[in-house]
Amino acid sequence: MKERLEQLRKEALEHIEGAKDLKEIQQIRITYLGKKGPITDILRGMKNLAPEERPKIGALANEVRETITEKIEKKWKELEQAAIQRKLAEESIDVTLPGRKMTVGNRHPLTRVIEEVEDLFIGLGYTVAEGPEVETDYYNFEALNIPKDHPARDMQDSFYITNDLLMRTQTSPVQARTMEKAKGKGPIKIICPGKTFRRDNDDATHSHQFMQIEGLVVDENIRMSDLYGTLEYFAKKIFGNDRQIRLRPSFFPFTEPSLEMDISCKICGGKGCHVCKGSGWIEILGAGMVHPNVLRMNGFDPEKYSGFAFGVGVERIAMLKYGIDDIRHFYTNDVRFLHQFFQKD
């Protein structure tokens, strides 16, 4: 039995040394150390040995089993490490290559325009004011010098929720609320960006929902020259330093005098083309000096304070700035359109 154990040790060590993979080494473990293996059989047969032989054979059997176990564990680690190295070689990754950046959302072109205008006016000392989109008839019309029987309401047919509540037709109510909150004490320098709503038929240049940015300045000794300088600075910063502006008389119930501002056509340089309809100028916004009635209704003394206001459509800026010919593109969420404005920030 002693010779049998030595022979098993020799055979097992040879097989372990020649094992090529983990599967083979596992099979060697089962063959020699399993419940049906030869070493187990020898230990079970020790009852048939003479009493004086049992301790010797038992000790040798345990020694052989421990030797085989140690060699198997050592070989297992070697083969496991070799398998990992082969896998790394087969699935090698060039860590010097740049990673693949995940595509994330980006700012909408209208959002870009709003942020650009906000940054411009914040740099001039203005603050950004906001107000409710569901507005009262008083703030949307009456506080802006547009009484219930005024014909100007016909141009701002809106979505009424009740007889007194409607979706605001302009961001001007924010101006009225701001002046009212100031309780007759200036100065006020605000811009009011936001959504507005009118019951228009949607086409290339009209939408039932659109964005506006309005500005308001109220203080002592505010003049038309202040408005002119502000509008010229705005036009050149947004559309380019080579843009020229012109002011035309107009009418708005909440300003007096009122005006509209045109900028020189970027396409033709003011010579006349299909974009500017041969005039060399493109209408961009409405403005004027705040009407004394508006100042008075919102708590300011028109004998002491004066001011100017202006309003521009965000879509109008974006269409001229980016050469977009249909306002509906801004609201259809067509990714082919939006992808043109993707920027890596």
Short mmCIF file of C-alpha atoms in Angstrom, two decimals:
data_model
loop_
_atom_site.label_atom_id
_atom_site.label_comp_id
_atom_site.label_asym_id
_atom_site.label_seq_id
_atom_site.Cartn_x
_atom_site.Cartn_y
_atom_site.Cartn_z
CA MET A 1 0.00 0.00 0.00
CA LYS A 2 2.97 2.27 0.66
CA GLU A 3 4.26 1.68 -2.88
CA ARG A 4 0.75 2.40 -4.20
CA LEU A 5 0.65 5.78 -2.46
CA GLU A 6 4.08 6.78 -3.81
CA GLN A 7 3.00 5.73 -7.29
CA LEU A 8 -0.19 7.84 -6.99
CA ARG A 9 1.87 10.83 -5.88
CA LYS A 10 4.21 10.49 -8.85
CA GLU A 11 1.38 10.08 -11.37
CA ALA A 12 -0.63 12.97 -9.92
CA LEU A 13 2.32 15.39 -9.97
CA GLU A 14 3.08 14.47 -13.59
CA HIS A 15 -0.53 15.05 -14.62
CA ILE A 16 -0.68 18.34 -12.71
CA GLU A 17 2.51 19.57 -14.36
CA GLY A 18 1.17 18.69 -17.82
CA ALA A 19 -2.27 20.31 -17.32
CA LYS A 20 -3.03 22.90 -20.01
CA ASP A 21 -6.17 24.60 -18.68
CA LEU A 22 -8.43 24.99 -15.65
CA LYS A 23 -10.85 22.37 -16.86
CA GLU A 24 -8.07 19.77 -16.99
CA ILE A 25 -6.74 20.67 -13.54
CA GLN A 26 -10.24 20.38 -12.10
CA GLN A 27 -10.57 16.90 -13.57
CA ILE A 28 -7.23 15.91 -11.94
CA ARG A 29 -8.56 17.16 -8.59
CA ILE A 30 -11.66 14.94 -8.91
CA THR A 31 -9.66 11.96 -10.12
CA TYR A 32 -7.16 11.90 -7.24
CA LEU A 33 -8.90 13.68 -4.38
CA GLY A 34 -12.57 12.98 -5.07
CA LYS A 35 -14.80 10.71 -2.97
CA LYS A 36 -14.25 7.90 -5.45
CA GLY A 37 -10.54 8.56 -5.90
CA PRO A 38 -7.72 6.11 -5.11
CA ILE A 39 -6.49 7.97 -1.99
CA THR A 40 -10.00 7.83 -0.50
CA ASP A 41 -10.12 4.10 -1.29
CA ILE A 42 -6.83 3.56 0.51
CA LEU A 43 -8.02 5.42 3.62
CA ARG A 44 -11.21 3.37 3.67
CA GLY A 45 -9.20 0.14 3.35
CA MET A 46 -6.99 0.87 6.33
CA LYS A 47 -9.33 -1.18 8.53
CA ASN A 48 -7.90 -4.27 6.89
CA LEU A 49 -4.31 -3.40 7.86
CA ALA A 50 -2.46 -4.63 10.89
CA PRO A 51 -2.83 -2.25 13.82
CA GLU A 52 0.83 -1.33 13.79
CA GLU A 53 0.68 -0.41 10.03
CA ARG A 54 -2.34 1.89 10.23
CA PRO A 55 -0.58 5.00 11.68
CA LYS A 56 2.23 4.81 9.12
CA ILE A 57 -0.03 4.35 6.11
CA GLY A 58 -2.49 6.97 7.41
CA ALA A 59 0.27 9.53 7.83
CA LEU A 60 1.66 8.79 4.36
CA ALA A 61 -1.79 8.98 2.77
CA ASN A 62 -2.41 12.40 4.36
CA GLU A 63 1.02 13.57 3.22
CA VAL A 64 0.36 12.46 -0.37
CA ARG A 65 -3.10 14.13 -0.34
CA GLU A 66 -1.66 17.42 1.01
CA THR A 67 1.15 17.38 -1.57
CA ILE A 68 -1.30 16.81 -4.44
CA THR A 69 -3.66 19.50 -3.05
CA GLU A 70 -0.86 22.09 -2.79
CA LYS A 71 0.36 21.35 -6.33
CA ILE A 72 -3.16 21.56 -7.73
CA GLU A 73 -3.80 24.93 -6.03
CA LYS A 74 -0.48 26.27 -7.28
CA LYS A 75 -1.11 25.06 -10.81
CA TRP A 76 -4.68 26.41 -10.68
CA LYS A 77 -3.40 29.92 -9.88
CA GLU A 78 -0.83 29.71 -12.67
CA LEU A 79 -3.41 28.61 -15.25
CA GLU A 80 -5.95 31.18 -13.99
CA GLN A 81 -3.43 33.99 -14.37
CA ALA A 82 -2.45 32.73 -17.81
CA ALA A 83 -6.12 32.69 -18.85
CA ILE A 84 -6.53 36.30 -17.70
CA GLN A 85 -3.47 37.37 -19.64
CA ARG A 86 -4.73 35.64 -22.80
CA LYS A 87 -8.12 37.33 -22.42
CA LEU A 88 -6.51 40.73 -21.93
CA ALA A 89 -4.40 40.18 -25.04
CA GLU A 90 -7.42 39.15 -27.09
CA GLU A 91 -9.58 42.02 -25.79
CA SER A 92 -6.93 44.68 -25.61
CA ILE A 93 -8.04 48.32 -25.35
CA ASP A 94 -5.95 51.22 -26.53
CA VAL A 95 -6.27 53.49 -23.50
CA THR A 96 -4.64 56.34 -25.45
CA LEU A 97 -7.70 56.67 -27.68
CA PRO A 98 -10.15 59.44 -26.68
CA GLY A 99 -13.36 58.25 -25.06
CA ARG A 100 -16.67 58.28 -26.88
CA LYS A 101 -18.61 61.24 -25.54
CA MET A 102 -22.27 60.62 -24.87
CA THR A 103 -24.56 62.90 -26.83
CA VAL A 104 -26.57 65.09 -24.48
CA GLY A 105 -29.25 67.68 -24.99
CA ASN A 106 -28.48 71.20 -26.08
CA ARG A 107 -30.07 74.60 -25.79
CA HIS A 108 -32.86 75.45 -28.22
CA PRO A 109 -32.09 78.31 -30.68
CA LEU A 110 -34.75 80.47 -28.99
CA THR A 111 -33.14 79.82 -25.61
CA ARG A 112 -29.78 80.84 -27.06
CA VAL A 113 -31.22 84.14 -28.31
CA ILE A 114 -32.91 84.87 -24.97
CA GLU A 115 -29.70 84.17 -23.04
CA GLU A 116 -27.67 86.33 -25.42
CA VAL A 117 -30.08 89.27 -25.03
CA GLU A 118 -30.24 88.78 -21.26
CA ASP A 119 -26.44 88.82 -20.98
CA LEU A 120 -26.31 91.98 -23.07
CA PHE A 121 -28.78 93.93 -20.94
CA ILE A 122 -27.55 92.58 -17.61
CA GLY A 123 -24.21 94.06 -18.62
CA LEU A 124 -26.01 97.41 -18.97
CA GLY A 125 -27.39 97.19 -15.44
CA TYR A 126 -30.81 95.74 -16.21
CA THR A 127 -32.44 92.96 -14.21
CA VAL A 128 -34.60 90.13 -15.60
CA ALA A 129 -38.24 90.27 -14.49
CA GLU A 130 -40.88 87.58 -14.96
CA GLY A 131 -44.62 87.39 -14.55
CA PRO A 132 -47.58 85.01 -14.98
CA GLU A 133 -48.55 83.70 -18.40
CA VAL A 134 -52.20 83.56 -17.32
CA GLU A 135 -52.89 87.24 -16.79
CA THR A 136 -55.77 89.47 -15.76
CA ASP A 137 -57.47 91.77 -18.24
CA TYR A 138 -56.41 94.73 -16.11
CA TYR A 139 -52.65 94.13 -16.28
CA ASN A 140 -52.70 92.90 -19.87
CA PHE A 141 -54.70 95.87 -21.21
CA GLU A 142 -56.08 98.53 -18.87
CA ALA A 143 -52.87 99.20 -16.92
CA LEU A 144 -51.19 99.72 -20.30
CA ASN A 145 -53.61 102.44 -21.44
CA ILE A 146 -55.81 100.05 -23.42
CA PRO A 147 -59.38 100.35 -22.02
CA LYS A 148 -62.08 97.82 -22.84
CA ASP A 149 -63.42 99.78 -25.84
CA HIS A 150 -59.99 100.54 -27.36
CA PRO A 151 -59.59 99.36 -31.00
CA ALA A 152 -56.01 98.21 -30.25
CA ARG A 153 -57.52 95.16 -28.57
CA ASP A 154 -58.63 93.91 -31.98
CA MET A 155 -54.98 93.35 -32.91
CA GLN A 156 -54.42 91.21 -29.81
CA ASP A 157 -57.28 88.72 -29.93
CA SER A 158 -56.32 86.23 -27.25
CA PHE A 159 -57.33 83.04 -25.51
CA TYR A 160 -59.71 83.95 -22.72
CA ILE A 161 -60.13 81.60 -19.77
CA THR A 162 -62.82 83.70 -18.05
CA ASN A 163 -64.12 87.19 -18.73
CA ASP A 164 -61.23 88.56 -16.67
CA LEU A 165 -58.47 85.97 -17.21
CA LEU A 166 -56.59 85.34 -20.44
CA MET A 167 -53.31 84.05 -21.80
CA ARG A 168 -51.17 87.17 -21.95
CA THR A 169 -50.79 88.71 -25.40
CA GLN A 170 -47.49 90.42 -24.56
CA THR A 171 -44.95 90.54 -21.75
CA SER A 172 -45.91 94.17 -21.06
CA PRO A 173 -47.98 93.16 -17.99
CA VAL A 174 -44.66 92.42 -16.29
CA GLN A 175 -43.74 96.07 -16.78
CA ALA A 176 -47.03 97.21 -15.19
CA ARG A 177 -46.59 94.85 -12.24
CA THR A 178 -42.99 96.00 -11.73
CA MET A 179 -43.95 99.68 -11.75
CA GLU A 180 -46.84 99.03 -9.38
CA LYS A 181 -44.54 97.16 -7.00
CA ALA A 182 -42.05 100.06 -7.05
CA LYS A 183 -44.77 102.35 -5.61
CA GLY A 184 -43.76 105.37 -7.59
CA LYS A 185 -40.04 105.27 -6.79
CA GLY A 186 -37.45 104.85 -9.53
CA PRO A 187 -35.20 103.91 -11.07
CA ILE A 188 -36.48 100.82 -12.92
CA LYS A 189 -34.36 98.97 -15.50
CA ILE A 190 -35.77 95.60 -16.50
CA ILE A 191 -36.16 93.23 -19.41
CA CYS A 192 -39.07 90.79 -19.54
CA PRO A 193 -38.56 87.62 -21.60
CA GLY A 194 -41.31 85.01 -21.89
CA LYS A 195 -44.07 83.26 -23.83
CA THR A 196 -47.04 85.17 -25.21
CA PHE A 197 -50.23 83.98 -26.90
CA ARG A 198 -52.57 85.32 -29.58
CA ARG A 199 -55.31 83.66 -31.59
CA ASP A 200 -53.43 83.75 -34.89
CA ASN A 201 -53.57 81.28 -37.73
CA ASP A 202 -50.20 79.54 -37.85
CA ASP A 203 -48.16 80.14 -41.00
CA ALA A 204 -44.54 80.89 -41.93
CA THR A 205 -44.52 84.19 -40.04
CA HIS A 206 -47.31 83.82 -37.45
CA SER A 207 -47.81 81.53 -34.48
CA HIS A 208 -50.47 81.29 -31.77
CA GLN A 209 -47.57 81.08 -29.29
CA PHE A 210 -44.40 83.13 -29.56
CA MET A 211 -41.65 84.60 -27.40
CA GLN A 212 -41.10 88.24 -26.56
CA ILE A 213 -38.43 90.26 -24.81
CA GLU A 214 -39.53 93.67 -23.61
CA GLY A 215 -37.48 96.31 -21.87
CA LEU A 216 -38.46 99.15 -19.55
CA VAL A 217 -36.50 102.06 -18.08
CA VAL A 218 -38.15 104.56 -15.74
CA ASP A 219 -36.24 107.33 -14.00
CA GLU A 220 -35.90 111.08 -13.90
CA ASN A 221 -34.80 112.82 -17.12
CA ILE A 222 -35.06 109.80 -19.42
CA ARG A 223 -35.06 111.04 -23.03
CA MET A 224 -35.60 109.73 -26.54
CA SER A 225 -31.83 109.94 -27.04
CA ASP A 226 -31.40 107.33 -24.28
CA LEU A 227 -33.76 105.01 -26.14
CA TYR A 228 -31.95 105.59 -29.43
CA GLY A 229 -28.56 104.79 -27.91
CA THR A 230 -29.90 101.64 -26.24
CA LEU A 231 -31.51 100.35 -29.44
CA GLU A 232 -28.43 101.06 -31.53
CA TYR A 233 -26.20 99.24 -29.04
CA PHE A 234 -28.63 96.30 -28.99
CA ALA A 235 -28.77 96.05 -32.81
CA LYS A 236 -25.02 96.13 -33.28
CA LYS A 237 -24.32 93.60 -30.52
CA ILE A 238 -26.95 91.13 -31.73
CA PHE A 239 -26.72 91.55 -35.52
CA GLY A 240 -23.20 92.90 -36.04
CA ASN A 241 -21.32 96.19 -35.78
CA ASP A 242 -21.93 96.94 -39.46
CA ARG A 243 -25.70 97.13 -38.97
CA GLN A 244 -27.35 100.54 -39.24
CA ILE A 245 -30.67 101.43 -37.65
CA ARG A 246 -33.48 103.79 -38.51
CA LEU A 247 -36.47 104.85 -36.42
CA ARG A 248 -39.92 105.41 -37.94
CA PRO A 249 -42.93 107.06 -36.27
CA SER A 250 -45.61 104.58 -35.23
CA PHE A 251 -48.43 104.12 -32.72
CA PHE A 252 -48.75 102.04 -29.57
CA PRO A 253 -51.29 102.81 -26.82
CA PHE A 254 -48.73 102.50 -24.04
CA THR A 255 -46.03 104.79 -25.50
CA GLU A 256 -46.03 108.39 -26.73
CA PRO A 257 -44.25 109.15 -28.97
CA SER A 258 -44.03 105.64 -30.46
CA LEU A 259 -41.65 104.30 -33.06
CA GLU A 260 -40.54 101.21 -34.94
CA MET A 261 -36.94 100.31 -35.53
CA ASP A 262 -35.50 98.85 -38.72
CA ILE A 263 -32.01 97.46 -39.24
CA SER A 264 -30.09 97.53 -42.49
CA CYS A 265 -30.40 94.29 -44.45
CA LYS A 266 -27.49 91.95 -43.84
CA ILE A 267 -27.95 90.17 -47.16
CA CYS A 268 -27.68 93.15 -49.48
CA GLY A 269 -26.03 95.70 -47.19
CA GLY A 270 -28.93 98.10 -47.61
CA LYS A 271 -29.01 98.05 -51.42
CA GLY A 272 -32.28 96.12 -51.69
CA CYS A 273 -33.00 92.42 -52.21
CA HIS A 274 -35.79 89.84 -51.92
CA VAL A 275 -35.24 89.49 -48.15
CA CYS A 276 -35.83 93.18 -47.41
CA LYS A 277 -38.33 93.46 -50.29
CA GLY A 278 -36.12 95.94 -52.08
CA SER A 279 -36.12 98.52 -49.28
CA GLY A 280 -32.70 97.78 -47.81
CA TRP A 281 -34.27 97.71 -44.31
CA ILE A 282 -35.85 95.03 -42.12
CA GLU A 283 -38.35 95.80 -39.36
CA ILE A 284 -37.18 94.42 -36.02
CA LEU A 285 -39.02 95.96 -33.03
CA GLY A 286 -41.40 98.54 -31.62
CA ALA A 287 -40.56 101.08 -28.92
CA GLY A 288 -41.34 104.52 -27.54
CA MET A 289 -41.45 106.76 -24.52
CA VAL A 290 -43.71 105.44 -21.76
CA HIS A 291 -47.13 107.09 -22.00
CA PRO A 292 -47.87 109.48 -19.09
CA ASN A 293 -51.15 107.62 -18.49
CA VAL A 294 -49.24 104.35 -18.00
CA LEU A 295 -46.88 106.00 -15.52
CA ARG A 296 -49.79 107.57 -13.67
CA MET A 297 -51.90 104.36 -13.51
CA ASN A 298 -48.95 102.45 -12.07
CA GLY A 299 -48.09 104.93 -9.34
CA PHE A 300 -45.50 107.21 -10.96
CA ASP A 301 -45.71 110.98 -11.28
CA PRO A 302 -45.29 111.78 -15.01
CA GLU A 303 -44.18 115.30 -14.09
CA LYS A 304 -41.17 113.84 -12.29
CA TYR A 305 -40.50 110.55 -14.04
CA SER A 306 -40.21 109.54 -17.66
CA GLY A 307 -39.15 106.35 -19.34
CA PHE A 308 -38.86 104.29 -22.46
CA ALA A 309 -39.99 100.81 -23.40
CA PHE A 310 -39.31 98.44 -26.28
CA GLY A 311 -40.42 95.00 -27.35
CA VAL A 312 -38.96 92.48 -29.78
CA GLY A 313 -39.98 89.00 -30.87
CA VAL A 314 -37.41 86.34 -30.02
CA GLU A 315 -38.36 84.32 -33.09
CA ARG A 316 -37.87 87.46 -35.18
CA ILE A 317 -34.31 87.82 -33.92
CA ALA A 318 -33.56 84.12 -34.44
CA MET A 319 -35.00 84.07 -37.96
CA LEU A 320 -32.87 87.05 -39.01
CA LYS A 321 -29.79 85.90 -37.12
CA TYR A 322 -29.82 82.30 -38.39
CA GLY A 323 -31.55 82.73 -41.76
CA ILE A 324 -34.68 80.73 -40.84
CA ASP A 325 -37.65 81.24 -43.15
CA ASP A 326 -40.48 79.59 -41.19
CA ILE A 327 -41.42 80.30 -37.56
CA ARG A 328 -43.02 76.86 -37.25
CA HIS A 329 -39.60 75.20 -37.29
CA PHE A 330 -39.04 76.43 -33.72
CA TYR A 331 -42.00 74.44 -32.35
CA THR A 332 -42.11 71.18 -34.36
CA ASN A 333 -39.18 69.56 -32.49
CA ASP A 334 -37.66 68.25 -35.72
CA VAL A 335 -34.22 67.01 -34.66
CA ARG A 336 -32.87 67.65 -38.17
CA PHE A 337 -33.58 71.34 -37.64
CA LEU A 338 -32.40 71.46 -34.03
CA HIS A 339 -29.15 69.61 -34.79
CA GLN A 340 -27.99 72.58 -36.87
CA PHE A 341 -27.66 74.57 -33.66
CA PHE A 342 -25.75 71.93 -31.71
CA GLN A 343 -22.71 73.38 -30.00
CA LYS A 344 -20.02 71.67 -27.97
CA ASP A 345 -20.10 73.81 -24.86
#
